[in-house]
Every structure is written in structure tokens, then in C-alpha cells.
Coordinates of C-alpha atoms in Angstrom, one line a residue:
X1 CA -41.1 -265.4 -1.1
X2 CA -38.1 -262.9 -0.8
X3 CA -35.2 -264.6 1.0
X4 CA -34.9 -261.8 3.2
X5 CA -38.8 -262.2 4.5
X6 CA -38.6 -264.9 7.4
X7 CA -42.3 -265.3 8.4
X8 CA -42.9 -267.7 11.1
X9 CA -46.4 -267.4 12.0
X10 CA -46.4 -270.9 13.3
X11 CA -44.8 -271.7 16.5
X12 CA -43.0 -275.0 15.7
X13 CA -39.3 -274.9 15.2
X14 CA -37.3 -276.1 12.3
X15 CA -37.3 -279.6 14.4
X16 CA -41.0 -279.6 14.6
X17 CA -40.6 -278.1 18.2
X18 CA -43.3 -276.1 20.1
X19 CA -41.3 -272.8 20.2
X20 CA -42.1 -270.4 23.1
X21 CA -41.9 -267.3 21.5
X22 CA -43.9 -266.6 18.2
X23 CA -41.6 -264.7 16.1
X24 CA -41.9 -262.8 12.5
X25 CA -39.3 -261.0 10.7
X26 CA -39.0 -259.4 7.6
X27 CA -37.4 -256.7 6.1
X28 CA -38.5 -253.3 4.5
X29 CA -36.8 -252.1 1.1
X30 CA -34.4 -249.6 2.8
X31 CA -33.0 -252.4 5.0
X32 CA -34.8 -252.0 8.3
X33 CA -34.9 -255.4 10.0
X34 CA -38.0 -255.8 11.8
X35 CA -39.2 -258.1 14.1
X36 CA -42.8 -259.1 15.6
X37 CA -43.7 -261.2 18.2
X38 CA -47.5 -261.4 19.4
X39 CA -47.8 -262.2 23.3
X40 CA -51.7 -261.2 23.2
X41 CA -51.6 -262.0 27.5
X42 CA -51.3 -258.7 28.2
X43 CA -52.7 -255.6 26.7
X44 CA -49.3 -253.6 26.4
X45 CA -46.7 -253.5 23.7
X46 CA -42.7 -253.0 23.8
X47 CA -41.7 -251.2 21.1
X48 CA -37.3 -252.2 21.0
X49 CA -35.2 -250.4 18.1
X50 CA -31.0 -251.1 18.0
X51 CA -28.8 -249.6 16.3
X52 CA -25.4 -251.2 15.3
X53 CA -23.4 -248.7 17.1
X54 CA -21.4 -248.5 20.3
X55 CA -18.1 -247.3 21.7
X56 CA -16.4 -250.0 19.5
X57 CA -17.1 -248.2 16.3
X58 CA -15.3 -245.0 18.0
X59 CA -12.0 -244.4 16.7
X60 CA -9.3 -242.4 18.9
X61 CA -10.1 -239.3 19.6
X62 CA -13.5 -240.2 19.4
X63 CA -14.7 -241.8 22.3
X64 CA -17.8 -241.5 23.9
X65 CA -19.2 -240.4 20.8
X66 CA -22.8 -243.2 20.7
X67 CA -23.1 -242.4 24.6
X68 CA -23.2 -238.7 23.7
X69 CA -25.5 -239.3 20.7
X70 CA -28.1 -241.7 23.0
X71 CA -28.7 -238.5 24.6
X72 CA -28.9 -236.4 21.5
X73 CA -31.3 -238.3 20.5
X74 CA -33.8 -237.2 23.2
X75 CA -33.3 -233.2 22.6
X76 CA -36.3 -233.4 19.8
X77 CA -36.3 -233.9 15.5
X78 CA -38.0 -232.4 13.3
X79 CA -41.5 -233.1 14.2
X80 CA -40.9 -233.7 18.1
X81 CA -39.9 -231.0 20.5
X82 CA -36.7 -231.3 23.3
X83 CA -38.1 -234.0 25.4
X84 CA -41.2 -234.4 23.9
X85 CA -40.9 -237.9 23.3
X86 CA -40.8 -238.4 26.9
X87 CA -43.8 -236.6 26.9
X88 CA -46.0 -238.2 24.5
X89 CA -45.5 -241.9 25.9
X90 CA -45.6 -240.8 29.6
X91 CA -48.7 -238.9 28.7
X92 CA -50.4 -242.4 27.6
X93 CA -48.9 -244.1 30.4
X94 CA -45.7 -245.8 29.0
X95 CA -42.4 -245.9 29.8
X96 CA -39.1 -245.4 27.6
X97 CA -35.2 -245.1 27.9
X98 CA -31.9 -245.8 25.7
X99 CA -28.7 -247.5 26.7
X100 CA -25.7 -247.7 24.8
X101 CA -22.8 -250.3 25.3
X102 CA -20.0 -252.0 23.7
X103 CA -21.9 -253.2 19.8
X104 CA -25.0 -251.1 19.8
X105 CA -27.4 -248.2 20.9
X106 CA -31.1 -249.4 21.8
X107 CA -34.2 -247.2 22.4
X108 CA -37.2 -248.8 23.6
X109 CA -40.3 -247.6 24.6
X110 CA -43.4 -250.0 26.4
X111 CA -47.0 -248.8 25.8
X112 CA -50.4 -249.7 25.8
X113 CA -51.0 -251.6 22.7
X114 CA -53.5 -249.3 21.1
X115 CA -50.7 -246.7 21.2
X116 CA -48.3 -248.5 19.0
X117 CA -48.6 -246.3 16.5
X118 CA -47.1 -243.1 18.6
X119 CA -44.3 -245.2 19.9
X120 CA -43.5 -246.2 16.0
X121 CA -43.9 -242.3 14.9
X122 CA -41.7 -241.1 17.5
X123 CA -39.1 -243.8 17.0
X124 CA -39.4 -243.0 12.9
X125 CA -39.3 -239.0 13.4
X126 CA -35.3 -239.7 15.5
X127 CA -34.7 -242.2 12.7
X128 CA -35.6 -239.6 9.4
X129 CA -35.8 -236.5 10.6
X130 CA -33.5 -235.8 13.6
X131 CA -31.1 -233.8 11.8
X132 CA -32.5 -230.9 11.0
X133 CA -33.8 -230.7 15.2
X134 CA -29.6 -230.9 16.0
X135 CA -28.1 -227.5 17.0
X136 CA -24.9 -226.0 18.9
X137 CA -26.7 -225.1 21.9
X138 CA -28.3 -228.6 22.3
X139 CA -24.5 -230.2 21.9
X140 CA -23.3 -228.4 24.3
X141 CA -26.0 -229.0 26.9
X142 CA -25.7 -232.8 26.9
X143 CA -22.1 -232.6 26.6
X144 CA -22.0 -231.1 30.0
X145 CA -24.5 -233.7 31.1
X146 CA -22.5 -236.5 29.7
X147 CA -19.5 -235.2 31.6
X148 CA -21.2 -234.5 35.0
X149 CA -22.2 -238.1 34.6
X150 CA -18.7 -239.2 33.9
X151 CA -17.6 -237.7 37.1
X152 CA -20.4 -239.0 39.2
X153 CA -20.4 -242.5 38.0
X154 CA -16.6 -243.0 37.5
X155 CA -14.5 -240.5 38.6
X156 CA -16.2 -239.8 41.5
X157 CA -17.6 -243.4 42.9
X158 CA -16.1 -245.4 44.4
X159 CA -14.6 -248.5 42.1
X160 CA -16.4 -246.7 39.7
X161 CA -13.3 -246.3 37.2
X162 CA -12.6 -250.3 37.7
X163 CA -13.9 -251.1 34.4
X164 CA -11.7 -248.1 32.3
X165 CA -8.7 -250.2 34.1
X166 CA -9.5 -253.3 33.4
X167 CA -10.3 -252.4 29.2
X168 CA -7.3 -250.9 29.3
X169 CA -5.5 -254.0 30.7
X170 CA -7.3 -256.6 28.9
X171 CA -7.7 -255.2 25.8
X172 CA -4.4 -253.6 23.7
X173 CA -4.8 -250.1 21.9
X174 CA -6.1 -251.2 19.2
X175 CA -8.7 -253.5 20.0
X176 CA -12.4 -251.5 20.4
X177 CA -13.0 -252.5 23.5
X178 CA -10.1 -250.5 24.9
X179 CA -11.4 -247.7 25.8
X180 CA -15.0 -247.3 28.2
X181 CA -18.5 -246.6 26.4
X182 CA -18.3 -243.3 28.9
X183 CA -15.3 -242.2 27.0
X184 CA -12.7 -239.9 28.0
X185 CA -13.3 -235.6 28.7
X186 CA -11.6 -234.4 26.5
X187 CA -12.7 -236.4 23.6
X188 CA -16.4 -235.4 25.0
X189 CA -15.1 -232.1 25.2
X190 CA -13.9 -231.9 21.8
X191 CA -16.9 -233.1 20.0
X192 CA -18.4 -230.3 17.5
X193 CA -22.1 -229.9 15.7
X194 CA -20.0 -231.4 12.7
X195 CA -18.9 -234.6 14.0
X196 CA -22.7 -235.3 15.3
X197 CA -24.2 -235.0 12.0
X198 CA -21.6 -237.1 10.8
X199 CA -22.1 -240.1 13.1
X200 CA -25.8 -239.4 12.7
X201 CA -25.2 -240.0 8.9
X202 CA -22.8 -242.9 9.3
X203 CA -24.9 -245.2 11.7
X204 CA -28.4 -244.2 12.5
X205 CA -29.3 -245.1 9.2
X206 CA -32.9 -248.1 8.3
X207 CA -30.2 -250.7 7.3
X208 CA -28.1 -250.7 10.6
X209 CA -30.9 -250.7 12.4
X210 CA -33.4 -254.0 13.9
X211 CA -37.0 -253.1 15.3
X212 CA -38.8 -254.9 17.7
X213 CA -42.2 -255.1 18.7
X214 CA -43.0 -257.8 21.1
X215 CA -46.3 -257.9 23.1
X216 CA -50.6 -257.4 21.9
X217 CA -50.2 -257.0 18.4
X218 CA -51.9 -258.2 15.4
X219 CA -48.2 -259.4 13.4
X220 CA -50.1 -258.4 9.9
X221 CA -51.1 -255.0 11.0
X222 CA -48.0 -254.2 13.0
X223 CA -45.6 -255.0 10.0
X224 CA -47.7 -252.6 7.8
X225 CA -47.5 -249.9 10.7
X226 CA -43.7 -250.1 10.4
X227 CA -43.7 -250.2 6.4
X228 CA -46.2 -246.9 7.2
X229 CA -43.7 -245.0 9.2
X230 CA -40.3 -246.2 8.2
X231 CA -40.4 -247.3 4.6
X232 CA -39.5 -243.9 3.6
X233 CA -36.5 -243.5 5.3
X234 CA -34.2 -243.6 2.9
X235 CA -30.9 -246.3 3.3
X236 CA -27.2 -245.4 3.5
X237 CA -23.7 -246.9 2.9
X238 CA -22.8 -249.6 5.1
X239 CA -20.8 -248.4 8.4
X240 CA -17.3 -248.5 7.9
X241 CA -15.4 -251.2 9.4
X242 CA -14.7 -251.1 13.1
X243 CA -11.6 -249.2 14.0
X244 CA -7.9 -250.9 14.8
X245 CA -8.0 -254.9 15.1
X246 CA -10.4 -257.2 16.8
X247 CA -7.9 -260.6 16.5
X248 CA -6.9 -261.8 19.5
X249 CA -5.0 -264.5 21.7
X250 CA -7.0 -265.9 24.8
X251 CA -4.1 -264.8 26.7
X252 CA -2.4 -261.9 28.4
X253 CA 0.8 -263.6 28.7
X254 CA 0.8 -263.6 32.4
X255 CA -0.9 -261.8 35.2
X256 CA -0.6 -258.4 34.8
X257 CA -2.1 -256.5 38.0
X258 CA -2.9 -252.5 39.4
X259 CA -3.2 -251.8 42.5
X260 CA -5.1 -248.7 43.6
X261 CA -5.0 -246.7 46.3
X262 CA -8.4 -244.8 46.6
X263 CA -11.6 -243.2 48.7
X264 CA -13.0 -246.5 48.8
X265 CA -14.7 -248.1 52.0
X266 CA -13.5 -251.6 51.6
X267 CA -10.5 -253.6 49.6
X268 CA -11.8 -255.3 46.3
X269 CA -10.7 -257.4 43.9
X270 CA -11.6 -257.2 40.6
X271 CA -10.4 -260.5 38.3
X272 CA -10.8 -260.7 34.2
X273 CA -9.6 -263.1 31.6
X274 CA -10.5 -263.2 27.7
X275 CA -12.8 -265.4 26.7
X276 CA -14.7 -266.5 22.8
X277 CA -17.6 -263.7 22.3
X278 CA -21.1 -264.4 22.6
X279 CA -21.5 -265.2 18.9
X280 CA -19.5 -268.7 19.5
X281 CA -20.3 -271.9 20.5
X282 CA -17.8 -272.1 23.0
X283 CA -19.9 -269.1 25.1
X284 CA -22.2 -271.6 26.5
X285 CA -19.8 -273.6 28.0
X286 CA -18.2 -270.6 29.6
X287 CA -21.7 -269.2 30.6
X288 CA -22.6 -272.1 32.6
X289 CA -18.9 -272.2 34.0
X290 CA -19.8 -268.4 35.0
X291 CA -22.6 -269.6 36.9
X292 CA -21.6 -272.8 38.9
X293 CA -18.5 -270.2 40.3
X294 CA -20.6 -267.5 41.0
X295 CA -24.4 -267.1 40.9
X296 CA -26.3 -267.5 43.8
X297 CA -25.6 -268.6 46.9
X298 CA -24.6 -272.4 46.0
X299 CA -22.0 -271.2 44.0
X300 CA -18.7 -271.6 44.9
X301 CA -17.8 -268.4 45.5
X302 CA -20.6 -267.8 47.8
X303 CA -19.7 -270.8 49.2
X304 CA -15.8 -271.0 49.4
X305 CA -14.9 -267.1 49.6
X306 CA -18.3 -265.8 51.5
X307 CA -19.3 -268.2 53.8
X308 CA -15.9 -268.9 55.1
X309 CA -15.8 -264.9 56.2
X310 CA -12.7 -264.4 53.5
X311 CA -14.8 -261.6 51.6
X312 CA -17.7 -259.9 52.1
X313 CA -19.1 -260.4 48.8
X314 CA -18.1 -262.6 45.7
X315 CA -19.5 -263.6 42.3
X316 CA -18.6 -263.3 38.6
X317 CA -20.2 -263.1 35.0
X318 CA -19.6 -263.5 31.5
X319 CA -20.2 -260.4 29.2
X320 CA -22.2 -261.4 26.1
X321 CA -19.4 -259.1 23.9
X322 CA -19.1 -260.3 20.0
X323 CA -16.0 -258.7 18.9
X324 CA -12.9 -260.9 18.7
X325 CA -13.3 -261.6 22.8
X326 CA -15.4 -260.9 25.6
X327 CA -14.4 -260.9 29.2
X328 CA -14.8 -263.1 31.8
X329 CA -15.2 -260.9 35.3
X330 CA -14.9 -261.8 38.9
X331 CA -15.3 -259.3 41.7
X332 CA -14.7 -259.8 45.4
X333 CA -15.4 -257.3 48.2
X334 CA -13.8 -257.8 51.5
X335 CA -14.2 -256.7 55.3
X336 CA -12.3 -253.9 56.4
X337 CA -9.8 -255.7 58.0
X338 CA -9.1 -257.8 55.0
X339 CA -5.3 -258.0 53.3
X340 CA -5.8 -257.1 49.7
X341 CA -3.3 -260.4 48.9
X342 CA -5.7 -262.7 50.9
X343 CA -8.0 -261.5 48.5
X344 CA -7.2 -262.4 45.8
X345 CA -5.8 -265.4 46.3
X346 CA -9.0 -267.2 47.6
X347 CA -10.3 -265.7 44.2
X348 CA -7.7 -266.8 42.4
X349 CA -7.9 -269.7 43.6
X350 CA -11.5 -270.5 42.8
X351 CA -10.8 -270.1 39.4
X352 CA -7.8 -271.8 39.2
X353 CA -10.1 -274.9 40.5
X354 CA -13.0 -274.6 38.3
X355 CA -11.3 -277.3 36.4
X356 CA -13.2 -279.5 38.4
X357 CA -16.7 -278.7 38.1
X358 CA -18.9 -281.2 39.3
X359 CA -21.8 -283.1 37.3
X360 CA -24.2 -281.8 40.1
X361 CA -22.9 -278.2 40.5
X362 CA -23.2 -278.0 36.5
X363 CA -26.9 -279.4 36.9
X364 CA -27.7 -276.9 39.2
X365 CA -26.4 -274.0 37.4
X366 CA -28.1 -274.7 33.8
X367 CA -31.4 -275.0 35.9
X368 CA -30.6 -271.5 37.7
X369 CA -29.9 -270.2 34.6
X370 CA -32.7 -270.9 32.5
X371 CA -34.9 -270.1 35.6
X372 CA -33.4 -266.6 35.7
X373 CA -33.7 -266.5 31.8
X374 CA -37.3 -267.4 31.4
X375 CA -37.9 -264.8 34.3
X376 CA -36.5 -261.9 32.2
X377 CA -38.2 -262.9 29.9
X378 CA -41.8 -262.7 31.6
X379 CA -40.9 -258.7 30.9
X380 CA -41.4 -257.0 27.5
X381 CA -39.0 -254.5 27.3
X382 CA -36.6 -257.6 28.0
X383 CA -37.7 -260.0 25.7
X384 CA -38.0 -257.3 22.8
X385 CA -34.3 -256.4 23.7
X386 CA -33.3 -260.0 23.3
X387 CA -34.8 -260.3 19.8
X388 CA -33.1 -257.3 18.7
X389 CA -30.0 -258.6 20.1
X390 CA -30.6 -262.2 18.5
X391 CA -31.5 -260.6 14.5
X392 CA -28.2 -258.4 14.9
X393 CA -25.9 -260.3 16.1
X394 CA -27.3 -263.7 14.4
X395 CA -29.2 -262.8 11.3
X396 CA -32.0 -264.8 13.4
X397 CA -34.2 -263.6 15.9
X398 CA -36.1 -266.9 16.3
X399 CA -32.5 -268.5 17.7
X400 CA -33.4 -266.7 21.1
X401 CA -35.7 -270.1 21.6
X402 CA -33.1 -272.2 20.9
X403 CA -30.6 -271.0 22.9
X404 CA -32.8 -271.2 25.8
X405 CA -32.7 -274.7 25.5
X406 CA -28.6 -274.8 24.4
X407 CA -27.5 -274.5 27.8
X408 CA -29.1 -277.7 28.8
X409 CA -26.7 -279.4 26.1
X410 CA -23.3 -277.9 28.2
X411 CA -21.7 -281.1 29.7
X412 CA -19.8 -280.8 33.0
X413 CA -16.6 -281.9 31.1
X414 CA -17.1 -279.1 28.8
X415 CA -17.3 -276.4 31.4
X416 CA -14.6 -278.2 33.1
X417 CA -12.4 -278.0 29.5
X418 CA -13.3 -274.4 28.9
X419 CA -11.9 -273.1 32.2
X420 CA -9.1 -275.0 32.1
X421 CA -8.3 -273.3 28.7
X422 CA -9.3 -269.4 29.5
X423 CA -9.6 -269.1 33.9
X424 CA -5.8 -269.8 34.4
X425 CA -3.3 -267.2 35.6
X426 CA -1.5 -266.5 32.2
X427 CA -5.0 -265.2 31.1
X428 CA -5.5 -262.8 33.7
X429 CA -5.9 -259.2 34.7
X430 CA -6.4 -258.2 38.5
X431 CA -7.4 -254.4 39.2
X432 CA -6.7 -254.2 43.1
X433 CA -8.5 -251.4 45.4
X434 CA -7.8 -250.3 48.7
X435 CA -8.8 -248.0 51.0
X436 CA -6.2 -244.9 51.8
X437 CA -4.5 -244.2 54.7
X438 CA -6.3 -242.2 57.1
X439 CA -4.8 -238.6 56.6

């Protein structure tokens, strides 16, 4: 059997485990990764493709650049007119969308099972034949759609340019996480018919791409659908390496804070430290830290900073980044009448404690997590998401099942150890926000 073809059409795990999600992969001659996992419950199918492109293969000047092109990709190819691929899987009574973030661009599409096949031709026709669809006029109509929703989202919401400070705090220059997956105007601005094609050529490309198809399948005849509709796609180079440096130090040195004066309707505080990227062991400690401070309303937050009337809201999550770091981020809203420095020092100060994570609190919080997990999971589009994100980040889409049952391994001393060594104040960035003066 070729070393690439991983077929799993059992469900027990390398330890003889019952796994919970059947999963096949393989991979066609031009490189596509594809993965399949029957769920014959339900007679609808997700249809899940990433790329391995986001805003941190954007070099300066070039920001923005995989947002921009997730809406390209929706102004028609070759065989497909502008918007038809809306269209076509409304028309049959699915659903579709794209999101692009920090390490990759997804489309994903969730149709009745018998319509696989359209879902896999329209996905194929963006994949082989979108260049010849691209011209200046449809540039420039998204690029003023991109930057309407810059300015709605960001620079016009409220809080809504908290994450450009905190990158930029967080993150040096040269790190590709810097800069926001929005990017800036007037590299947006800049962007010609030349430099689409070009990132078109670099990245969306069969062997920097995963597919997954998750749901009422047959895995046999879905894989041979694939090999139908992408095997001729022909391959490319490998993308370039990512842009500046991703080595870093856990540490900012100190806490370095912002405050903001801004139309916003209440103070907030907005808290992040480095921590190791999802693609290390050491996330799972740090995820289950994340949750005992502040998920749900037995967290501490809720229960230290909420009920005791300092904020109006509090709670905090763990990005699953994979680039060097990824960010720890805690955010607390207070009342009107609340002192900014108040705050953040009851926030502060709950992180500054977590140190002492209790064996209970740490019980609780890999039980509320794997609930909430196993609940995503009921949905398709979700769990073929996952599986995309597992076989590109791991090599291994089948690891989804066990790190389901990873978490249940985290120790309170662990938790306890890991934010003692990232939540402390000389590994911190606070973003401040409060409301202005009445003119």
C-alpha cells in the first residue's frame, strides 16, 4: 500500500480503541489530501476544502491579500458564473460559505448527500479553472466590499479594532501574526489583477489543499468522485516559506499597555499573553487552564469578577494558532460607572492566581469541555472543519478522536504549572477602552 494512502475503514484505534469517528484518507497524485468520513445517520453531506493560506503567508505590503481572495473566489471560474455557486447548492437546498484566518482559507459547502457530486464540481471548477473567470472589474468590486467591511467591523464598531492592537503588541514586526487577517486599506487598496493571479498560483494549488467530506457517503465511491473531479488538477511548487520569523520567547518583557479613548458604551479590558501553539503538547494544559478561568458560569471569572458586580461580563480563550505562539485572551466588560484600573486589576488578578487551580475546578472544566466539543461536533460542517484542520496541521486526521480524549489526561498540577509559566505579568499585553467624554 502507498505510504501516503491511510485507509481506516475500521473504527478501532491504533490501541484497539472503539474510535468515534470513522475516518479515510488518502491522497490523489497531484497532492490533494482527502479525507472521508461516513456518518450514514443523516442523509446530508459536508463537503470541507482548506487551503494552507492565511494572513500569515502575507508579506508587507501585502496584507489582507487571502481575505480578499476568499471573496474572489465567489465571483465565478471558468465553468461557473459570478455567484453561481451560491446558486447551484441553494437551488438543491444546501448551504455554503468561506472563512479565512491566521493558517488557512476553508470553503465548505453542506448538501443533500445525493448532490455530492455538484458540491465536488463546483469546489474543483474554483480549484482548476478560476483563473481564466478573474478580471479587473471583479477586483475592484470586492475590493470595495472588503473595505466597506473593514470599516464596519473595525474601524467603525465599537472594540472592533481591539484585535489589530493587541497583534501589534503581542506579536513584533516580523512575526506573521502581526498584522489582522482584515489587513490594512491601503494594502487592499493597492492590490492589482497581477498580484491575484499570483497568489492564486502560489497557494490555491491540489497539494496545499485537504478535502473533506464528512456525512452519508459510501467512502469507496466518494474517493473515486474526488479522483473524478480533481485528479486533473495539475500540482505546483510548494508555497514559499512564511514571511519574517515565527521564533519567539513566551514573554513580552513586562506589561506593556494602550489605553483608548473611543465611541464605546462601556470600559473594557482586553488581556493577552503568548502561549505554545496548538500543534504542542503543552496546548492542552493551557486549554483546560482557559476554561476553569473562564468558561461558563462556574468559572472563576464569572464567579470572582461577575458575580461580585466588578464587570459586567468576563471570560477568556485560547486561540488554536500553530505558528511559533498563539495567544491566550481575556476580555472584561464593565458597568458604566466602572474605573478602567479596577478593571483590570480584578482581571489581572485572576490570572495572576490561576496558579492554584483546584483538582475539582480542573474536573469540571475537562467535562465542560469535551461536552461542548462532542456538541460541535453533532454538526457536519463542524466536524468536516476539524478533520481538515487535524490532516493539515497534523499529517493525521484520525488524531481529532484522540484528542478528544487528551484533555482528560491534563492534571490539575499541570494547568497549575502552565499558568504559572505564561499568565504572569511579564507575559502580558492589556488593550484598555473607554468611553469619551461627553462633548
Amino acid at each position: 500500500m502507498d505510504r501516503r494512502e491511510k485507509m481506516a475503514s475500521r473504527r478501532a484505534g491504533r490501541n484497539g480503541r472503539r474510535e468515534m469517528i470513522e475516518v479515510r484518507e488518502h491522497t490523489l497524485e497531484n497532492g490533494l489530501s482527502v479525507v472521508v468520513a461516513p456518518d450514514r445517520t443523516t442523509p446530508a453531506v459536508g463537503v470541507n476544502l482548506w487551503y494552507g493560506v492565511g494572513s500569515r503567508n502575507e508579506p508587507p505590503g501585502r496584507t489582507g491579500f487571502a481575505h480578499l481572495f476568499e471573496h474572489m473566489m465567489f465571483q465565478g471560474s471558468a465553468h461557473v458564473p459570478r455567484n453561481g455557486h451560491f446558486r447551484h447548492i441553494e437551488r438543491v437546498g444546501g448551504s455554503a460559505n468561506a472563512t479565512t484566518w491566521f493558517d488557512r482559507t476553508n470553503y465548505y459547502e453542506t448538501v443533500p448527500s445525493h448532490h455530492l457530486d455538484l458540491a465536488l464540481w463546483l469546489e474543483s471548477d474554483r480549484m482548476g479553472w478560476m483563473l481564466p473567470a478573474m478580471t479587473a472589474e471583479k477586483l475592484e468590486n470586492q475590493r470595495r466590499v472588503v473595505m466597506n467591511e473593514r470599516r464596519e467591523r473595525y474601524d467603525n464598531q465599537p472594540y472592533g479594532d481591539w484585535d489589530e492592537r493587541v497583534q501589534s503588541l503581542l506579536f513584533p514586526a516580523s512575526h506573521p501574526y502581526h498584522h489582522t487577517v482584515i489587513g490594512s486599506m491601503d494594502d487592499i487598496a493597492a492590490a492589482t489583477l497581477d498580484d491575484v493571479h499570483d497568489f492564486f498560483a502560489t497557494y490555491y494549488l491540489p497539494n496545499n489543499a485537504v478535502i473533506t467530506i464528512c456525512g452519508d457517503c459510501d467512502p469507496a465511491r466518494a474517493l473515486d468522485r474526488v479522483g473524478r473531479y480533481f485528479g486533473d488538477i495539475p500540482s505546483g511548487p510548494a508555497p514559499p516559506p512564511l514571511p519574517g520569523t515565527a521564533r519567539l520567547d513566551f514573554a513580552t518583557g513586562g506589561t506593556v499597555r494602550r489605553d483608548v479613548r473611543a465611541a464605546v458604551p462601556l470600559p473594557r479590558v482586553y488581556m493577552a499573553s503568548l502561549v505554545p501553539p496548538f500543534t504542542t503538547e503543552k496546548f492542552y494544559p493551557g486549554e483546560v487552564a482557559a476554561h476553569c478561568l473562564g468558561t461558563g458560569r462556574s468559572s472563576r471569572l464569572y464567579d470572582r469578577v461577575v458575580r461580585r458586580r466588578t464587570a459586567k461580563s468576563a471570560t477568556c480563550r485560547l486561540l488554536p494558532l500553530t505558528t511559533g505562539a498563539t495567544l491566550f485572551l481575556a476580555v472584561a466588560t464593565g458597568f458604566a460607572d466602572t474605573d478602567v484600573d479596577d478593571l483590570e486589576a480584578a482581571l489581572a488578578g485572576e490570572l495572576d492566581a490561576a496558579g492554584d487551580l483546584g483538582e475539582d475546578e480542573v474536573a469540571r472544566a475537562v467535562i465542560g469541555a469535551e461536552t461542548r466539543s462532542l456538541r460541535a461536533l453533532q454538526r457536519l460542517e463542524w466536524r468536516a472543519d476539524l478533520l481538515s484542520m487535524y490532516a493539515t496541521h497534523f499529517g493525521d486526521a484520525r488524531r481529532l478522536n484522540r484528542d478528544l480524549r487528551r484533555l482528560r489526561r491534563v492534571t490539575a498540577e499541570e494547568a497549575r504549572g502552565w499558568s504559572r509559566e505564561y499568565l504572569h505579568s511579564g507575559n502580558r499585553v492589556v488593550v484598555r477602552y473607554s468611553p469619551e467624554a461627553p462633548s
